[in-house]
Amino acid sequence: MTERSGNAYKARLLLAMLGVPYEQVLVDLAHAENRKPLFLKLNPRGQVPVLEDGGRVYWDSTAILVYIARKHEAHDWLPLDAEAMAEVMQWLALAQNEVRYGLQAAYVMLTYNRGGHLAECQDLGRSALAVLDGRLSGHDWLALERPTLADIACYPYAASAPQAGIALEPYPAVVRWIKRIEALPGWVQCHQG
Ligand SMILES: N[C@@H](CCC(=O)N[C@@H](CS)C(=O)NCC(=O)O)C(=O)O
C-alpha cells in the first residue's frame, strides 16, 4: 500500500476502526514501482491497494474492504441480509464510478500534475457530491443509519475534493458527514508523518 493513496487509506481506515493490526508496505508510485513485474504479480492492474493475508493476495479497495469486514465478522459495517447488504453495496458502486473517475481523477491530475480531461472529471465529481449531499441532507450516514463500508468507501476522495479543485461549500451535508466520520473511534488521518 502507499500512504498517499485514498484507496489504500480506505483499507487502513477500516482496519484501524476494527482494531485489527496489520503491516503496511509502501509502494513507490512516483517511481512506477507498481508497474514492475514483482508488483504486477500481486495485482495485474498495477494499482494499490493490495492486501496479502493467509497466503493469498487480494486487489481493489472494494474487494479488500469486503474481505476485511467478512473475515472479522464486522456485520455492523457490512451486514449479511440481502436488503441491508445491497444498501451498502450501492454506495461502494458510487465510490468506484463517479467518485473514482470524477473526484479521484481530478485530484490526481491536480496533485500529481497528470494530464486528462480535468473539467469533465470535476463535473463527474460534483455529480458524486450532489448524490452524497442529497442522501446526507436527511441522514447522518450513507446507509442503514450507522457507519458502514459505504461511508469508508466514499469518504477519502469526498474529503479531498478541494484538492481536486472542487469547493465543498455547496455540499453542507457532506461537510458535516466528513466531520462525523473524523470523530469516529479509531479514525486515522490519510497522510501520516
Ligand atoms: N479501483 C481501484 C482503484 C485503485 C487506484 O486507482 N489506485 C491508484 C492509487 S489511489 C494507483 O495505484 N494508481 C497508480 C496507477 O494507476 O498507475 C481500487 O479501488 O482499488
Coordinates of C-alpha atoms and ligand atoms in Angstrom, one line a residue:
M1 CA 0.0 0.0 0.0
T2 CA 1.0 3.6 -0.1
E3 CA 0.3 6.3 2.4
R4 CA -1.0 8.8 -0.1
S5 CA -3.4 6.6 -1.9
G6 CA -7.1 7.3 -1.0
N7 CA -7.9 3.8 -2.0
A8 CA -5.3 2.3 0.3
Y9 CA -6.5 4.7 3.0
K10 CA -9.9 3.0 2.9
A11 CA -8.4 -0.3 4.0
R12 CA -6.2 1.3 6.6
L13 CA -9.2 3.2 8.0
L14 CA -11.3 0.1 8.3
L15 CA -8.5 -1.9 9.9
A16 CA -7.9 0.9 12.4
M17 CA -11.6 1.2 13.3
L18 CA -11.8 -2.5 13.8
G19 CA -8.6 -2.5 15.8
V20 CA -7.0 -5.1 13.5
P21 CA -3.2 -5.0 13.5
Y22 CA -1.5 -5.0 10.1
E23 CA 1.8 -4.4 8.4
Q24 CA 1.9 -1.6 5.9
V25 CA 4.2 -1.9 2.9
L26 CA 4.7 1.3 0.9
V27 CA 4.7 1.2 -2.9
D28 CA 6.7 4.0 -4.7
L29 CA 4.1 5.1 -7.3
A30 CA 6.3 8.1 -8.2
H31 CA 9.0 5.7 -9.5
A32 CA 6.5 3.3 -11.0
E33 CA 7.2 0.5 -8.6
N34 CA 3.6 -0.5 -9.2
R35 CA 4.4 -1.2 -12.9
K36 CA 7.3 -3.5 -12.2
P37 CA 7.0 -7.3 -12.6
L38 CA 7.2 -8.0 -8.9
F39 CA 4.2 -5.8 -8.1
L40 CA 2.2 -6.9 -11.3
K41 CA 2.4 -10.4 -9.9
L42 CA 0.4 -9.2 -6.9
N43 CA -2.0 -7.0 -8.9
P44 CA -2.0 -7.3 -12.7
R45 CA -3.8 -3.9 -12.9
G46 CA -0.7 -2.3 -11.3
Q47 CA -2.6 -0.4 -8.7
V48 CA -2.7 -0.1 -4.9
P49 CA -4.1 -1.2 -2.6
V50 CA -3.2 -4.9 -2.4
L51 CA -3.8 -7.0 0.6
E52 CA -1.9 -10.1 1.4
D53 CA -3.5 -12.4 4.1
G54 CA -3.4 -16.0 4.8
G55 CA -1.0 -16.7 1.9
R56 CA -3.4 -15.1 -0.6
V57 CA -3.4 -11.7 -2.3
Y58 CA -6.5 -9.5 -3.0
W59 CA -6.6 -6.3 -5.0
D60 CA -9.1 -3.4 -5.4
S61 CA -10.3 -1.4 -2.4
T62 CA -13.9 -2.7 -2.7
A63 CA -12.8 -6.3 -2.6
I64 CA -10.4 -5.6 0.3
L65 CA -13.0 -3.8 2.4
V66 CA -15.5 -6.6 1.9
Y67 CA -12.8 -9.2 2.7
I68 CA -11.8 -7.4 5.9
A69 CA -15.4 -6.9 7.1
R70 CA -16.3 -10.5 6.4
K71 CA -13.1 -12.0 7.8
H72 CA -13.5 -10.1 11.1
E73 CA -17.3 -10.6 11.3
A74 CA -17.9 -6.9 11.2
H75 CA -21.6 -7.3 10.5
D76 CA -22.3 -3.7 11.5
W77 CA -20.1 -2.5 8.7
L78 CA -21.3 -5.0 6.1
P79 CA -24.5 -6.8 7.1
L80 CA -25.4 -10.2 5.6
D81 CA -29.1 -9.8 4.9
A82 CA -30.0 -9.0 1.3
E83 CA -31.6 -5.6 1.7
A84 CA -29.0 -4.2 4.1
M85 CA -26.1 -5.5 2.1
A86 CA -27.5 -4.1 -1.2
E87 CA -28.0 -0.7 0.5
V88 CA -24.3 -0.7 1.5
M89 CA -23.0 -2.0 -1.9
Q90 CA -24.8 0.7 -3.9
W91 CA -22.5 3.3 -2.3
L92 CA -19.5 1.1 -3.0
A93 CA -20.6 1.3 -6.6
L94 CA -20.7 5.1 -6.5
A95 CA -17.2 5.1 -4.9
Q96 CA -15.9 3.0 -7.9
N97 CA -17.6 5.1 -10.5
E98 CA -18.4 8.8 -10.1
V99 CA -16.0 9.2 -7.1
R100 CA -13.2 7.2 -8.8
Y101 CA -13.4 8.7 -12.2
G102 CA -14.5 12.1 -11.1
L103 CA -13.1 13.2 -7.7
Q104 CA -10.1 10.8 -7.6
A105 CA -9.2 11.5 -11.2
A106 CA -9.3 15.3 -10.8
Y107 CA -7.4 15.0 -7.5
V108 CA -4.6 13.0 -9.2
M109 CA -4.4 15.5 -12.2
L110 CA -4.0 18.5 -9.9
T111 CA -1.9 16.9 -7.1
Y112 CA 0.5 15.0 -9.3
N113 CA 0.3 17.2 -12.4
R114 CA -1.1 14.4 -14.6
G115 CA -2.8 15.0 -17.9
G116 CA -6.5 14.4 -18.5
H117 CA -9.9 16.0 -19.0
L118 CA -9.9 18.0 -15.8
A119 CA -13.2 19.9 -16.3
E120 CA -15.1 16.7 -17.2
C121 CA -13.7 14.8 -14.2
Q122 CA -14.6 17.7 -11.9
D123 CA -18.2 17.7 -13.3
L124 CA -18.5 14.0 -12.6
G125 CA -17.0 14.6 -9.1
R126 CA -19.6 17.3 -8.5
S127 CA -22.3 14.8 -9.5
A128 CA -21.0 12.4 -6.9
L129 CA -21.0 15.1 -4.2
A130 CA -24.6 16.1 -5.2
V131 CA -25.7 12.4 -4.7
L132 CA -23.9 12.2 -1.4
D133 CA -25.3 15.5 -0.2
G134 CA -28.8 14.5 -1.2
R135 CA -28.7 11.4 0.9
L136 CA -26.9 13.1 3.8
S137 CA -29.3 16.0 4.0
G138 CA -31.8 13.7 5.7
H139 CA -29.5 11.1 7.2
D140 CA -26.3 11.0 9.3
W141 CA -24.8 8.1 7.3
L142 CA -24.9 6.8 3.8
A143 CA -26.6 3.5 4.6
L144 CA -28.6 1.9 7.4
E145 CA -28.4 4.9 9.8
R146 CA -25.0 3.9 11.1
P147 CA -21.4 4.0 9.8
T148 CA -20.8 1.2 7.3
L149 CA -18.4 0.4 4.5
A150 CA -20.4 2.8 2.4
D151 CA -19.0 5.7 4.4
I152 CA -15.5 4.4 4.4
A153 CA -15.5 3.9 0.6
C154 CA -16.9 7.3 -0.3
Y155 CA -15.2 9.5 2.3
P156 CA -11.5 9.8 1.3
Y157 CA -12.0 11.4 -2.1
A158 CA -15.0 13.4 -0.9
A159 CA -12.8 14.9 1.8
S160 CA -10.0 15.7 -0.7
A161 CA -12.4 17.4 -3.1
P162 CA -10.8 20.8 -2.5
Q163 CA -7.5 19.4 -3.8
A164 CA -9.4 18.3 -6.9
G165 CA -10.4 21.9 -7.4
I166 CA -13.9 21.4 -6.1
A167 CA -15.2 23.5 -3.2
L168 CA -17.2 21.7 -0.6
E169 CA -19.3 24.7 0.5
P170 CA -22.2 23.9 -1.9
Y171 CA -22.5 20.5 -0.2
P172 CA -23.0 21.3 3.5
A173 CA -24.4 17.9 4.5
V174 CA -21.2 16.3 3.0
V175 CA -19.1 18.7 5.1
R176 CA -21.0 17.7 8.3
W177 CA -20.7 14.0 7.4
I178 CA -16.9 14.3 6.9
K179 CA -16.6 15.8 10.4
R180 CA -18.8 13.0 11.8
I181 CA -16.5 10.3 10.2
E182 CA -13.4 12.1 11.6
A183 CA -14.9 11.9 15.1
L184 CA -15.5 8.1 14.9
P185 CA -13.4 6.0 17.3
G186 CA -10.3 4.6 15.6
W187 CA -10.3 7.2 12.8
V188 CA -6.8 7.9 11.5
Q189 CA -5.5 10.5 9.1
C190 CA -4.8 9.7 5.4
H191 CA -1.4 11.2 5.4
Q192 CA 0.7 10.1 8.3
G193 CA 4.1 11.7 9.0
Ligands
LIG1 N1 -10.5 0.6 -8.3 C1 -9.2 0.6 -7.7 C2 -8.5 1.9 -8.0 C3 -7.1 1.9 -7.4 C4 -6.3 3.1 -7.8 O1 -6.8 4.0 -8.5 N2 -5.1 3.2 -7.2 C5 -4.2 4.2 -7.5 C6 -3.7 4.9 -6.2 S1 -5.1 5.6 -5.3 C7 -3.0 3.7 -8.2 O2 -2.5 2.7 -7.8 N3 -2.5 4.4 -9.2 C8 -1.3 4.0 -9.9 C9 -1.5 3.7 -11.3 O3 -2.7 3.5 -11.8 O4 -0.5 3.7 -12.0 C10 -9.4 0.4 -6.2 O5 -10.4 0.8 -5.6 O6 -8.5 -0.2 -5.5

